[in-house]
Short mmCIF file of C-alpha atoms in Angstrom, two decimals:
data_model
loop_
_atom_site.label_atom_id
_atom_site.label_comp_id
_atom_site.label_asym_id
_atom_site.label_seq_id
_atom_site.Cartn_x
_atom_site.Cartn_y
_atom_site.Cartn_z
CA UNK X 1 -65.68 134.01 -22.30
CA UNK X 2 -65.91 136.66 -25.00
CA UNK X 3 -64.06 136.38 -28.32
CA UNK X 4 -62.05 139.49 -27.47
CA UNK X 5 -60.89 138.03 -24.20
CA UNK X 6 -59.93 134.77 -25.87
CA UNK X 7 -57.63 136.52 -28.31
CA UNK X 8 -55.86 138.68 -25.72
CA UNK X 9 -52.25 138.36 -24.59
CA UNK X 10 -53.12 136.07 -21.69
CA UNK X 11 -54.67 133.51 -24.06
CA UNK X 12 -51.53 133.49 -26.20
CA UNK X 13 -49.36 132.22 -23.36
CA UNK X 14 -50.48 128.64 -22.92
CA UNK X 15 -48.62 127.92 -19.66
CA UNK X 16 -50.43 130.76 -17.86
CA UNK X 17 -54.05 129.94 -18.70
CA UNK X 18 -56.38 128.45 -16.09
CA UNK X 19 -57.08 124.74 -16.48
CA UNK X 20 -60.83 125.35 -16.69
CA UNK X 21 -60.39 127.03 -20.09
CA UNK X 22 -58.87 123.90 -21.63
CA UNK X 23 -62.16 121.99 -21.52
CA UNK X 24 -63.47 123.67 -24.66
CA UNK X 25 -60.03 123.62 -26.33
CA UNK X 26 -59.24 119.93 -26.17
CA UNK X 27 -57.14 118.70 -29.08
CA UNK X 28 -58.68 116.33 -31.61
CA UNK X 29 -58.63 112.83 -30.18
CA UNK X 30 -56.49 111.49 -33.01
CA UNK X 31 -53.55 113.90 -32.61
CA UNK X 32 -52.22 112.15 -29.52
CA UNK X 33 -52.78 108.82 -31.22
CA UNK X 34 -50.82 109.92 -34.28
CA UNK X 35 -47.91 110.91 -32.06
CA UNK X 36 -48.10 107.54 -30.30
CA UNK X 37 -48.06 105.80 -33.69
CA UNK X 38 -45.00 107.84 -34.65
CA UNK X 39 -43.24 106.58 -31.52
CA UNK X 40 -44.39 103.03 -32.30
CA UNK X 41 -42.95 103.29 -35.82
CA UNK X 42 -39.56 104.32 -34.47
CA UNK X 43 -39.54 101.39 -32.01
CA UNK X 44 -40.38 99.06 -34.91
CA UNK X 45 -37.53 100.56 -36.92
CA UNK X 46 -35.21 99.89 -33.98
CA UNK X 47 -36.33 96.26 -33.95
CA UNK X 48 -35.69 95.91 -37.68
CA UNK X 49 -32.22 97.45 -37.36
CA UNK X 50 -31.42 95.11 -34.49
CA UNK X 51 -31.98 92.16 -36.83
CA UNK X 52 -29.05 93.20 -39.04
CA UNK X 53 -26.36 90.49 -39.35
CA UNK X 54 -23.70 92.66 -37.71
CA UNK X 55 -25.70 92.78 -34.47
CA UNK X 56 -25.47 88.99 -34.07
CA UNK X 57 -21.66 89.07 -33.89
CA UNK X 58 -19.26 89.73 -31.02
CA UNK X 59 -18.34 92.99 -32.73
CA UNK X 60 -21.65 94.51 -31.64
CA UNK X 61 -20.58 94.11 -28.02
CA UNK X 62 -16.92 95.03 -28.46
CA UNK X 63 -17.27 97.87 -30.97
CA UNK X 64 -20.68 99.39 -30.17
CA UNK X 65 -21.49 98.74 -26.50
CA UNK X 66 -18.09 98.52 -24.78
CA UNK X 67 -16.68 101.84 -26.13
CA UNK X 68 -19.50 103.78 -24.41
CA UNK X 69 -17.81 103.00 -21.07
CA UNK X 70 -14.87 105.28 -21.90
CA UNK X 71 -14.80 108.51 -19.91
CA UNK X 72 -17.73 107.55 -17.67
CA UNK X 73 -17.51 107.30 -13.86
CA UNK X 74 -16.31 103.92 -12.60
CA UNK X 75 -19.73 102.67 -11.52
CA UNK X 76 -21.17 103.37 -14.97
CA UNK X 77 -18.12 102.12 -16.87
CA UNK X 78 -17.94 98.84 -14.94
CA UNK X 79 -21.63 98.10 -15.45
CA UNK X 80 -21.32 98.74 -19.20
CA UNK X 81 -18.25 96.49 -19.43
CA UNK X 82 -20.14 93.78 -17.56
CA UNK X 83 -23.12 94.05 -19.93
CA UNK X 84 -20.85 94.07 -22.99
CA UNK X 85 -19.18 90.89 -21.71
CA UNK X 86 -22.51 89.09 -21.47
CA UNK X 87 -23.48 90.14 -24.99
CA UNK X 88 -20.06 89.16 -26.35
CA UNK X 89 -20.37 85.65 -24.90
CA UNK X 90 -23.95 85.17 -26.14
CA UNK X 91 -24.25 87.46 -29.20
CA UNK X 92 -27.01 85.57 -30.99
CA UNK X 93 -29.32 84.98 -28.04
CA UNK X 94 -28.97 88.42 -26.46
CA UNK X 95 -29.37 90.31 -29.71
CA UNK X 96 -32.37 88.22 -30.74
CA UNK X 97 -33.95 89.18 -27.41
CA UNK X 98 -33.14 92.86 -27.97
CA UNK X 99 -34.67 92.80 -31.45
CA UNK X 100 -37.82 90.98 -30.33
CA UNK X 101 -38.36 93.28 -27.33
CA UNK X 102 -38.13 96.43 -29.44
CA UNK X 103 -40.35 95.01 -32.16
CA UNK X 104 -42.97 94.00 -29.59
CA UNK X 105 -42.84 97.45 -27.99
CA UNK X 106 -43.60 99.05 -31.33
CA UNK X 107 -46.45 96.68 -32.09
CA UNK X 108 -47.93 97.00 -28.60
CA UNK X 109 -47.87 100.81 -28.69
CA UNK X 110 -49.60 100.68 -32.07
CA UNK X 111 -52.38 98.45 -30.67
CA UNK X 112 -54.81 100.43 -28.53
CA UNK X 113 -55.59 97.74 -25.90
CA UNK X 114 -51.90 97.42 -24.96
CA UNK X 115 -50.71 100.99 -25.40
CA UNK X 116 -50.52 101.78 -21.67
CA UNK X 117 -48.57 98.65 -20.77
CA UNK X 118 -46.29 99.13 -23.77
CA UNK X 119 -45.51 102.77 -22.94
CA UNK X 120 -44.72 101.80 -19.35
CA UNK X 121 -42.48 98.95 -20.52
CA UNK X 122 -40.77 101.25 -23.03
CA UNK X 123 -39.75 103.62 -20.24
CA UNK X 124 -38.06 100.78 -18.34
CA UNK X 125 -36.39 99.37 -21.44
CA UNK X 126 -35.27 102.79 -22.69
CA UNK X 127 -33.63 103.71 -19.38
CA UNK X 128 -31.84 100.34 -19.24
CA UNK X 129 -30.51 100.77 -22.77
CA UNK X 130 -29.54 104.39 -22.02
CA UNK X 131 -27.37 103.19 -19.13
CA UNK X 132 -25.90 99.93 -20.45
CA UNK X 133 -26.02 100.55 -24.19
CA UNK X 134 -25.38 104.28 -24.54
CA UNK X 135 -23.36 105.08 -21.43
CA UNK X 136 -25.93 107.70 -20.38
CA UNK X 137 -25.49 109.33 -23.76
CA UNK X 138 -21.97 110.37 -22.79
CA UNK X 139 -23.28 113.31 -20.77
CA UNK X 140 -20.87 112.49 -17.91
CA UNK X 141 -17.82 112.18 -20.16
CA UNK X 142 -17.46 115.88 -21.02
CA UNK X 143 -17.40 115.18 -24.75
CA UNK X 144 -21.09 114.66 -25.50
CA UNK X 145 -22.50 116.83 -28.27
CA UNK X 146 -26.07 117.30 -29.54
CA UNK X 147 -24.61 117.09 -33.03
CA UNK X 148 -23.75 113.42 -32.49
CA UNK X 149 -26.93 112.56 -30.58
CA UNK X 150 -26.43 113.59 -26.95
CA UNK X 151 -28.03 113.18 -24.44
CA UNK X 152 -28.73 109.81 -26.05
CA UNK X 153 -31.63 109.02 -28.33
CA UNK X 154 -33.09 106.30 -26.16
CA UNK X 155 -33.78 108.57 -23.18
CA UNK X 156 -36.04 110.63 -25.43
CA UNK X 157 -38.11 107.48 -26.03
CA UNK X 158 -38.79 107.41 -22.28
CA UNK X 159 -39.68 111.09 -22.21
CA UNK X 160 -42.10 110.71 -25.12
CA UNK X 161 -43.72 107.69 -23.48
CA UNK X 162 -44.48 109.81 -20.40
CA UNK X 163 -45.75 112.82 -22.33
CA UNK X 164 -47.90 110.73 -24.68
CA UNK X 165 -49.50 108.64 -21.94
CA UNK X 166 -53.20 108.02 -22.80
CA UNK X 167 -55.39 110.41 -20.85
CA UNK X 168 -58.70 112.23 -21.06
CA UNK X 169 -57.24 115.19 -19.20
CA UNK X 170 -57.59 118.38 -21.27
CA UNK X 171 -54.61 120.58 -21.96
CA UNK X 172 -53.36 123.37 -24.20
CA UNK X 173 -50.94 121.06 -26.06
CA UNK X 174 -50.55 117.30 -26.27
CA UNK X 175 -47.37 117.24 -24.16
CA UNK X 176 -49.17 118.96 -21.27
CA UNK X 177 -52.19 116.68 -21.04
CA UNK X 178 -50.52 113.83 -19.18
CA UNK X 179 -48.22 115.79 -16.84
CA UNK X 180 -49.73 119.29 -16.77
CA UNK X 181 -48.48 122.56 -18.32
CA UNK X 182 -45.91 123.35 -15.62
CA UNK X 183 -44.20 119.96 -15.75
CA UNK X 184 -44.30 119.91 -19.57
CA UNK X 185 -42.69 123.33 -19.70
CA UNK X 186 -40.01 122.28 -17.18
CA UNK X 187 -39.16 119.13 -19.15
CA UNK X 188 -38.81 121.12 -22.37
CA UNK X 189 -36.57 123.69 -20.70
CA UNK X 190 -34.42 120.96 -19.15
CA UNK X 191 -33.93 119.02 -22.37
CA UNK X 192 -33.29 121.86 -24.79
CA UNK X 193 -31.39 123.93 -22.23
CA UNK X 194 -29.21 120.88 -21.62
CA UNK X 195 -28.62 120.55 -25.36
CA UNK X 196 -27.55 124.20 -25.50
CA UNK X 197 -25.10 123.61 -22.65
CA UNK X 198 -23.64 120.51 -24.31
CA UNK X 199 -23.22 122.38 -27.59
CA UNK X 200 -21.10 125.02 -25.83
CA UNK X 201 -19.22 122.59 -23.58
CA UNK X 202 -17.88 120.27 -26.26
CA UNK X 203 -16.49 120.43 -29.79
CA UNK X 204 -15.46 124.07 -29.60
CA UNK X 205 -12.01 123.50 -31.10
CA UNK X 206 -11.41 124.80 -34.64
CA UNK X 207 -11.56 121.32 -36.17
CA UNK X 208 -13.73 119.45 -33.66
CA UNK X 209 -16.98 119.63 -35.62
CA UNK X 210 -15.15 118.95 -38.87
CA UNK X 211 -13.56 115.80 -37.49
CA UNK X 212 -16.83 114.58 -35.96
CA UNK X 213 -18.82 114.98 -39.18
CA UNK X 214 -16.05 113.63 -41.41
CA UNK X 215 -15.72 110.60 -39.15
CA UNK X 216 -19.39 109.76 -39.67
CA UNK X 217 -18.84 109.39 -43.43
CA UNK X 218 -16.90 106.14 -43.01
CA UNK X 219 -18.95 103.14 -44.10
CA UNK X 220 -21.86 105.23 -45.42
CA UNK X 221 -23.25 105.07 -48.97
CA UNK X 222 -21.56 107.31 -51.51
CA UNK X 223 -24.37 109.88 -51.68
CA UNK X 224 -24.50 110.27 -47.90
CA UNK X 225 -20.72 110.31 -47.62
CA UNK X 226 -20.63 113.14 -50.15
CA UNK X 227 -23.15 115.18 -48.13
CA UNK X 228 -21.14 114.63 -44.96
CA UNK X 229 -17.92 115.55 -46.74
CA UNK X 230 -19.34 118.88 -47.92
CA UNK X 231 -20.76 119.60 -44.47
CA UNK X 232 -17.42 118.84 -42.83
CA UNK X 233 -15.65 121.19 -45.24
CA UNK X 234 -18.19 123.91 -44.48
CA UNK X 235 -17.44 123.89 -40.73
CA UNK X 236 -13.68 123.36 -41.06
CA UNK X 237 -11.75 125.76 -38.78
CA UNK X 238 -15.06 127.21 -37.60
CA UNK X 239 -15.75 124.88 -34.69
CA UNK X 240 -16.10 127.57 -32.04
CA UNK X 241 -18.30 129.88 -34.12
CA UNK X 242 -20.56 127.02 -35.19
CA UNK X 243 -20.87 125.72 -31.62
CA UNK X 244 -21.80 129.16 -30.32
CA UNK X 245 -24.40 129.60 -33.05
CA UNK X 246 -25.82 126.15 -32.37
CA UNK X 247 -25.90 126.77 -28.62
CA UNK X 248 -27.70 130.08 -29.11
CA UNK X 249 -30.31 128.47 -31.37
CA UNK X 250 -30.90 125.64 -28.89
CA UNK X 251 -31.21 128.11 -25.99
CA UNK X 252 -33.76 130.11 -27.97
CA UNK X 253 -35.75 126.95 -28.63
CA UNK X 254 -35.57 126.09 -24.92
CA UNK X 255 -37.32 129.31 -23.89
CA UNK X 256 -40.01 128.93 -26.56
CA UNK X 257 -42.48 127.59 -24.00
CA UNK X 258 -42.31 130.92 -22.15
CA UNK X 259 -43.38 132.93 -25.19
CA UNK X 260 -46.69 133.69 -26.94
CA UNK X 261 -48.14 130.98 -29.16
CA UNK X 262 -47.07 132.64 -32.44
CA UNK X 263 -43.45 132.76 -31.26
CA UNK X 264 -43.70 129.17 -30.06
CA UNK X 265 -44.73 128.01 -33.54
CA UNK X 266 -41.86 129.90 -35.18
CA UNK X 267 -39.30 128.43 -32.78
CA UNK X 268 -40.73 124.94 -33.16
CA UNK X 269 -40.24 125.29 -36.90
CA UNK X 270 -36.63 126.24 -36.15
CA UNK X 271 -36.38 123.15 -33.93
CA UNK X 272 -37.69 120.90 -36.72
CA UNK X 273 -35.22 122.35 -39.23
CA UNK X 274 -32.36 121.99 -36.76
CA UNK X 275 -33.37 118.39 -36.03
CA UNK X 276 -33.28 117.60 -39.74
CA UNK X 277 -29.84 119.18 -40.23
CA UNK X 278 -28.36 117.43 -37.19
CA UNK X 279 -29.88 114.11 -38.23
CA UNK X 280 -28.33 114.27 -41.70
CA UNK X 281 -24.93 115.90 -41.23
CA UNK X 282 -24.23 115.11 -37.58
CA UNK X 283 -25.78 111.68 -37.16
CA UNK X 284 -25.59 110.36 -40.74
CA UNK X 285 -29.27 109.37 -40.52
CA UNK X 286 -28.44 107.32 -37.44
CA UNK X 287 -25.96 105.20 -39.41
CA UNK X 288 -28.90 103.16 -40.68
CA UNK X 289 -27.35 102.76 -44.13
CA UNK X 290 -23.99 101.63 -42.83
CA UNK X 291 -25.15 98.28 -41.45
CA UNK X 292 -24.28 99.15 -37.84
CA UNK X 293 -26.96 101.62 -36.79
CA UNK X 294 -29.13 100.41 -33.92
CA UNK X 295 -31.63 103.29 -34.06
CA UNK X 296 -32.29 106.47 -36.09
CA UNK X 297 -30.58 108.53 -33.34
CA UNK X 298 -32.00 111.66 -31.72
CA UNK X 299 -33.06 113.71 -34.77
CA UNK X 300 -36.47 112.11 -35.48
CA UNK X 301 -37.25 111.77 -31.77
CA UNK X 302 -36.60 115.45 -31.07
CA UNK X 303 -38.80 116.31 -34.06
CA UNK X 304 -41.61 114.11 -32.71
CA UNK X 305 -41.21 115.80 -29.33
CA UNK X 306 -41.49 119.24 -30.95
CA UNK X 307 -44.76 118.21 -32.60
CA UNK X 308 -46.11 117.17 -29.19
CA UNK X 309 -45.54 120.77 -28.03
CA UNK X 310 -47.18 122.39 -31.07
CA UNK X 311 -49.87 124.86 -29.88
CA UNK X 312 -53.21 124.69 -31.72
CA UNK X 313 -54.53 127.64 -33.66
CA UNK X 314 -57.79 129.24 -32.50
CA UNK X 315 -60.77 127.70 -34.24
CA UNK X 316 -64.28 126.38 -33.69
CA UNK X 317 -64.61 125.17 -30.15
CA UNK X 318 -61.49 127.06 -29.01
CA UNK X 319 -62.85 130.56 -28.66
CA UNK X 320 -64.43 130.01 -25.30
CA UNK X 321 -68.00 129.25 -26.42
CA UNK X 322 -68.50 125.56 -27.25
CA UNK X 323 -70.40 124.57 -30.39
CA UNK X 324 -74.12 123.91 -30.12
CA UNK X 325 -73.60 120.17 -30.00
CA UNK X 326 -71.10 120.51 -27.19
CA UNK X 327 -73.41 122.88 -25.36
CA UNK X 328 -76.24 120.32 -25.53
CA UNK X 329 -73.87 117.63 -24.29
CA UNK X 330 -72.91 119.82 -21.33
CA UNK X 331 -76.57 120.69 -20.65
CA UNK X 332 -78.55 117.54 -21.51
CA UNK X 333 -81.79 119.21 -20.43
CA UNK X 334 -81.53 121.86 -23.11
CA UNK X 335 -83.87 121.21 -26.04
CA UNK X 336 -82.97 121.44 -29.70
CA UNK X 337 -85.14 124.18 -31.32
CA UNK X 338 -85.03 122.44 -34.70
CA UNK X 339 -86.09 119.11 -33.24
CA UNK X 340 -88.92 120.83 -31.32
CA UNK X 341 -90.17 122.46 -34.54
CA UNK X 342 -90.12 119.12 -36.37
CA UNK X 343 -92.09 117.53 -33.55
CA UNK X 344 -94.74 120.26 -33.77
CA UNK X 345 -95.08 119.78 -37.54
CA UNK X 346 -95.47 116.02 -37.09
CA UNK X 347 -98.21 116.46 -34.49
CA UNK X 348 -100.08 118.87 -36.71
#
């Protein structure tokens, strides 16, 4: 393929390119591994947080797990209440198991020989926690907001495990290598489009965002409480306007995968900035400094997901003509002119 053809409008839209062209554009082998290690680090952090003293008390079941049943359909609410009852009766044993499982998941993802088994196990564990521990992220309650972590951080663990599955399959971006460009694009649209919907469906009252952010300040360190206090004051009486602006930004990010690569990069930068803002002022860094946070919440996970969708810039090996070394690997019968010249000199 000529250099001119590679830089045309068709090449800029990664979902539309034929799969055959990805062979010479494969990402560096370590990029997927770095993303896997990022996911492993977050699982390890979850395990560490689960070892906090508060988690070994009945309060973890009655004040963290049980309240997620409120507003959910009966079948979900009853199952959460049942799970909370078990944890409340055996707080030490159950929480020790939770902490060990999450720590082992992180370590196993970080170790290459067990990465596949660990990613598969993390999907099962994440979905179980999403149901019994997060109440499906509150998405069925009508009050879930992306500002507070909807649709639930733990379901994003499962999504990342699927997208970062070890594979030799080539693809335009890391997220597309395991499931293909069409499925990767659909998953991105579903997640970020859902976030846009939730932003517009909840917390649109004049003081809703203010009350949510101000409520997160309780129990946090002074410096973080001060940041949350200023953020709450900034959105006071502006709940509807802020929700509309947030929903519009999330919808724009959702359609990024339909745009040329340059636009994708710009919108992914917007996504990373938005993740950082939500993580600090909406999620209080996951409550990790308050002694009761079980995970860092959705901010870091959404950021890791955005990096998995980052399109590579054109460079050596991505312009359509593979490097000489790759060309020799593809055509083993082809001789190296330099090696042939050296052989002639030796013989003479």
